[in-house]
């Protein structure tokens, strides 16, 4: 029972570098989400995809792009990483309730 | 717009104490309400939910009642255990458009620490 799988678990980047966070779910869910979690801020929605082929901005989309590659996969890309993007990133999918991945801890130096 | 406000932590209790974590919400329409729990180093897990007014969600000894008149969904447990130490998030979901699910809006989280 894999559920929601995120890779990598940890990543350190230098300012200006790019990277893609991968997320896949095996529950046949239509809706997928990317959140970031910062101390004292709770979870903030970056982007979401209500169904395959659609994506929408959340609360904090600046500096990020997403791709809903197919029903299973929803990736998050940082084109030019900044220290303000140091955070823990969670992918989630849902049908009623949310199922979360285990998170990616990203540090941008 | 939609938003969730929950009491700030941290909350520190002794084992077997009574727990209340307050949560109030602002929403248009008729949202569903949730409590999620996050244990150290893990993602969030659904703890309980309620989908309409006066519903009571319950799980693992935790309870919360959807109160439309006070726009609240307070989390309670009669006797906490050390293993309940975690961060608790209140959340609401709007209805979305057509057949699609809506967005979830989270509170900032409340850190609970239970001492033996």
PDB file of C-alpha atoms in Angstrom, chain B:
ATOM      1  CA  UNK B   1     -13.182  33.959   1.807  1.00  0.00           C
ATOM      2  CA  UNK B   2     -12.534  30.699   3.577  1.00  0.00           C
ATOM      3  CA  UNK B   3     -10.227  30.517   6.552  1.00  0.00           C
ATOM      4  CA  UNK B   4      -9.543  28.565   9.724  1.00  0.00           C
ATOM      5  CA  UNK B   5      -8.335  29.941  13.031  1.00  0.00           C
ATOM      6  CA  UNK B   6      -7.115  27.627  15.751  1.00  0.00           C
ATOM      7  CA  UNK B   7      -5.680  28.284  19.163  1.00  0.00           C
ATOM      8  CA  UNK B   8      -1.996  28.892  19.272  1.00  0.00           C
ATOM      9  CA  UNK B   9       0.236  26.507  21.108  1.00  0.00           C
ATOM     10  CA  UNK B  10       2.147  25.009  22.435  1.00  0.00           C
ATOM     11  CA  UNK B  11      -0.196  23.128  24.721  1.00  0.00           C
ATOM     12  CA  UNK B  12       1.470  21.131  27.488  1.00  0.00           C
ATOM     13  CA  UNK B  13      -0.538  18.664  29.565  1.00  0.00           C
ATOM     14  CA  UNK B  14       0.032  15.871  32.010  1.00  0.00           C
ATOM     15  CA  UNK B  15      -1.065  12.376  31.093  1.00  0.00           C
ATOM     16  CA  UNK B  16      -4.804  11.770  31.676  1.00  0.00           C
ATOM     17  CA  UNK B  17      -5.634  15.488  31.538  1.00  0.00           C
ATOM     18  CA  UNK B  18      -8.550  16.839  29.486  1.00  0.00           C
ATOM     19  CA  UNK B  19      -7.703  18.373  26.141  1.00  0.00           C
ATOM     20  CA  UNK B  20      -9.466  21.105  24.198  1.00  0.00           C
ATOM     21  CA  UNK B  21      -8.041  22.719  21.087  1.00  0.00           C
ATOM     22  CA  UNK B  22     -10.256  25.480  19.767  1.00  0.00           C
ATOM     23  CA  UNK B  23     -10.984  25.922  16.084  1.00  0.00           C
ATOM     24  CA  UNK B  24     -13.254  28.426  14.402  1.00  0.00           C
ATOM     25  CA  UNK B  25     -13.843  28.920  10.724  1.00  0.00           C
ATOM     26  CA  UNK B  26     -15.100  31.359   8.137  1.00  0.00           C
ATOM     27  CA  UNK B  27     -16.638  29.913   5.035  1.00  0.00           C
ATOM     28  CA  UNK B  28     -19.183  30.494   2.327  1.00  0.00           C
ATOM     29  CA  UNK B  29     -21.676  27.740   1.819  1.00  0.00           C
ATOM     30  CA  UNK B  30     -21.517  24.481   3.729  1.00  0.00           C
ATOM     31  CA  UNK B  31     -17.976  23.255   4.192  1.00  0.00           C
ATOM     32  CA  UNK B  32     -16.740  19.948   5.527  1.00  0.00           C
ATOM     33  CA  UNK B  33     -14.500  20.152   8.589  1.00  0.00           C
ATOM     34  CA  UNK B  34     -11.487  18.067   9.517  1.00  0.00           C
ATOM     35  CA  UNK B  35      -8.848  17.521  12.156  1.00  0.00           C
ATOM     36  CA  UNK B  36      -5.486  16.247  10.985  1.00  0.00           C
ATOM     37  CA  UNK B  37      -2.599  15.081  13.162  1.00  0.00           C
ATOM     38  CA  UNK B  38       1.100  15.182  12.362  1.00  0.00           C
ATOM     39  CA  UNK B  39       3.534  13.055  14.336  1.00  0.00           C
ATOM     40  CA  UNK B  40       7.220  14.021  14.315  1.00  0.00           C
ATOM     41  CA  UNK B  41       8.881  13.448  10.961  1.00  0.00           C
ATOM     42  CA  UNK B  42       5.693  12.354   9.240  1.00  0.00           C
ATOM     43  CA  UNK B  43       3.039  13.744   6.937  1.00  0.00           C
ATOM     44  CA  UNK B  44      -0.427  14.666   8.129  1.00  0.00           C
ATOM     45  CA  UNK B  45      -3.011  11.994   8.824  1.00  0.00           C
ATOM     46  CA  UNK B  46      -6.749  12.434   9.026  1.00  0.00           C
ATOM     47  CA  UNK B  47      -7.922  12.182  12.628  1.00  0.00           C
ATOM     48  CA  UNK B  48     -11.638  12.861  12.233  1.00  0.00           C
ATOM     49  CA  UNK B  49     -14.119  14.735  10.108  1.00  0.00           C
ATOM     50  CA  UNK B  50     -17.669  16.084   9.990  1.00  0.00           C
ATOM     51  CA  UNK B  51     -19.529  16.950   6.835  1.00  0.00           C
ATOM     52  CA  UNK B  52     -22.620  18.783   8.061  1.00  0.00           C
ATOM     53  CA  UNK B  53     -23.919  20.819  10.971  1.00  0.00           C
ATOM     54  CA  UNK B  54     -24.303  18.970  14.293  1.00  0.00           C
ATOM     55  CA  UNK B  55     -22.261  15.997  13.048  1.00  0.00           C
ATOM     56  CA  UNK B  56     -19.768  14.662  15.568  1.00  0.00           C
ATOM     57  CA  UNK B  57     -16.533  13.211  14.299  1.00  0.00           C
ATOM     58  CA  UNK B  58     -14.668  10.817  16.569  1.00  0.00           C
ATOM     59  CA  UNK B  59     -11.568   8.642  16.465  1.00  0.00           C
ATOM     60  CA  UNK B  60      -9.038   7.279  18.991  1.00  0.00           C
ATOM     61  CA  UNK B  61     -10.882   8.987  21.864  1.00  0.00           C
ATOM     62  CA  UNK B  62     -10.865  12.390  20.155  1.00  0.00           C
ATOM     63  CA  UNK B  63     -14.129  14.147  19.332  1.00  0.00           C
ATOM     64  CA  UNK B  64     -15.238  17.306  17.566  1.00  0.00           C
ATOM     65  CA  UNK B  65     -18.738  18.607  16.824  1.00  0.00           C
ATOM     66  CA  UNK B  66     -19.596  20.750  13.817  1.00  0.00           C
ATOM     67  CA  UNK B  67     -21.296  23.837  15.288  1.00  0.00           C
ATOM     68  CA  UNK B  68     -22.694  26.011  12.548  1.00  0.00           C
ATOM     69  CA  UNK B  69     -24.185  28.562  14.932  1.00  0.00           C
ATOM     70  CA  UNK B  70     -20.788  29.321  16.472  1.00  0.00           C
ATOM     71  CA  UNK B  71     -18.755  28.365  13.344  1.00  0.00           C
ATOM     72  CA  UNK B  72     -16.606  26.124  15.494  1.00  0.00           C
ATOM     73  CA  UNK B  73     -15.126  22.622  15.444  1.00  0.00           C
ATOM     74  CA  UNK B  74     -13.254  22.257  18.733  1.00  0.00           C
ATOM     75  CA  UNK B  75     -11.175  19.133  19.320  1.00  0.00           C
ATOM     76  CA  UNK B  76     -11.546  17.361  22.669  1.00  0.00           C
ATOM     77  CA  UNK B  77     -10.201  14.306  24.402  1.00  0.00           C
ATOM     78  CA  UNK B  78     -11.097  13.242  27.902  1.00  0.00           C
ATOM     79  CA  UNK B  79      -7.765  11.696  28.897  1.00  0.00           C
ATOM     80  CA  UNK B  80      -4.641  12.339  26.855  1.00  0.00           C
ATOM     81  CA  UNK B  81      -1.692   9.981  26.609  1.00  0.00           C
ATOM     82  CA  UNK B  82       1.995  10.600  25.961  1.00  0.00           C
ATOM     83  CA  UNK B  83       1.489   9.052  22.522  1.00  0.00           C
ATOM     84  CA  UNK B  84      -0.932  11.879  21.630  1.00  0.00           C
ATOM     85  CA  UNK B  85       1.973  14.333  21.505  1.00  0.00           C
ATOM     86  CA  UNK B  86       1.852  15.762  17.987  1.00  0.00           C
ATOM     87  CA  UNK B  87       0.781  18.801  15.988  1.00  0.00           C
ATOM     88  CA  UNK B  88      -2.956  19.085  15.344  1.00  0.00           C
ATOM     89  CA  UNK B  89      -4.414  20.939  12.368  1.00  0.00           C
ATOM     90  CA  UNK B  90      -7.982  22.052  11.870  1.00  0.00           C
ATOM     91  CA  UNK B  91      -9.087  22.300   8.243  1.00  0.00           C
ATOM     92  CA  UNK B  92     -12.110  23.001   6.120  1.00  0.00           C
ATOM     93  CA  UNK B  93     -12.994  21.990   2.602  1.00  0.00           C
ATOM     94  CA  UNK B  94     -15.265  23.955   0.347  1.00  0.00           C
ATOM     95  CA  UNK B  95     -17.464  22.208  -2.191  1.00  0.00           C
ATOM     96  CA  UNK B  96     -15.534  22.949  -5.365  1.00  0.00           C
ATOM     97  CA  UNK B  97     -17.033  23.392  -8.800  1.00  0.00           C
ATOM     98  CA  UNK B  98     -19.255  20.820 -10.422  1.00  0.00           C
ATOM     99  CA  UNK B  99     -18.011  17.337  -9.666  1.00  0.00           C
ATOM    100  CA  UNK B 100     -14.541  18.398  -8.574  1.00  0.00           C
ATOM    101  CA  UNK B 101     -13.488  18.488  -4.959  1.00  0.00           C
ATOM    102  CA  UNK B 102     -12.811  21.829  -3.359  1.00  0.00           C
ATOM    103  CA  UNK B 103      -9.731  23.164  -1.709  1.00  0.00           C
ATOM    104  CA  UNK B 104      -8.656  22.514   1.842  1.00  0.00           C
ATOM    105  CA  UNK B 105      -7.807  25.419   4.103  1.00  0.00           C
ATOM    106  CA  UNK B 106      -5.649  24.667   7.135  1.00  0.00           C
ATOM    107  CA  UNK B 107      -5.173  26.374  10.444  1.00  0.00           C
ATOM    108  CA  UNK B 108      -1.643  27.048  11.628  1.00  0.00           C
ATOM    109  CA  UNK B 109      -1.449  23.977  13.804  1.00  0.00           C
ATOM    110  CA  UNK B 110      -1.278  23.463  17.557  1.00  0.00           C
ATOM    111  CA  UNK B 111       1.641  21.635  19.113  1.00  0.00           C
ATOM    112  CA  UNK B 112       0.540  19.296  21.924  1.00  0.00           C
ATOM    113  CA  UNK B 113       3.041  17.828  24.349  1.00  0.00           C
ATOM    114  CA  UNK B 114       1.881  15.332  26.954  1.00  0.00           C
ATOM    115  CA  UNK B 115       4.143  14.534  29.904  1.00  0.00           C
ATOM    116  CA  UNK B 116       3.983  11.277  31.850  1.00  0.00           C
TER     117      UNK B 116
END
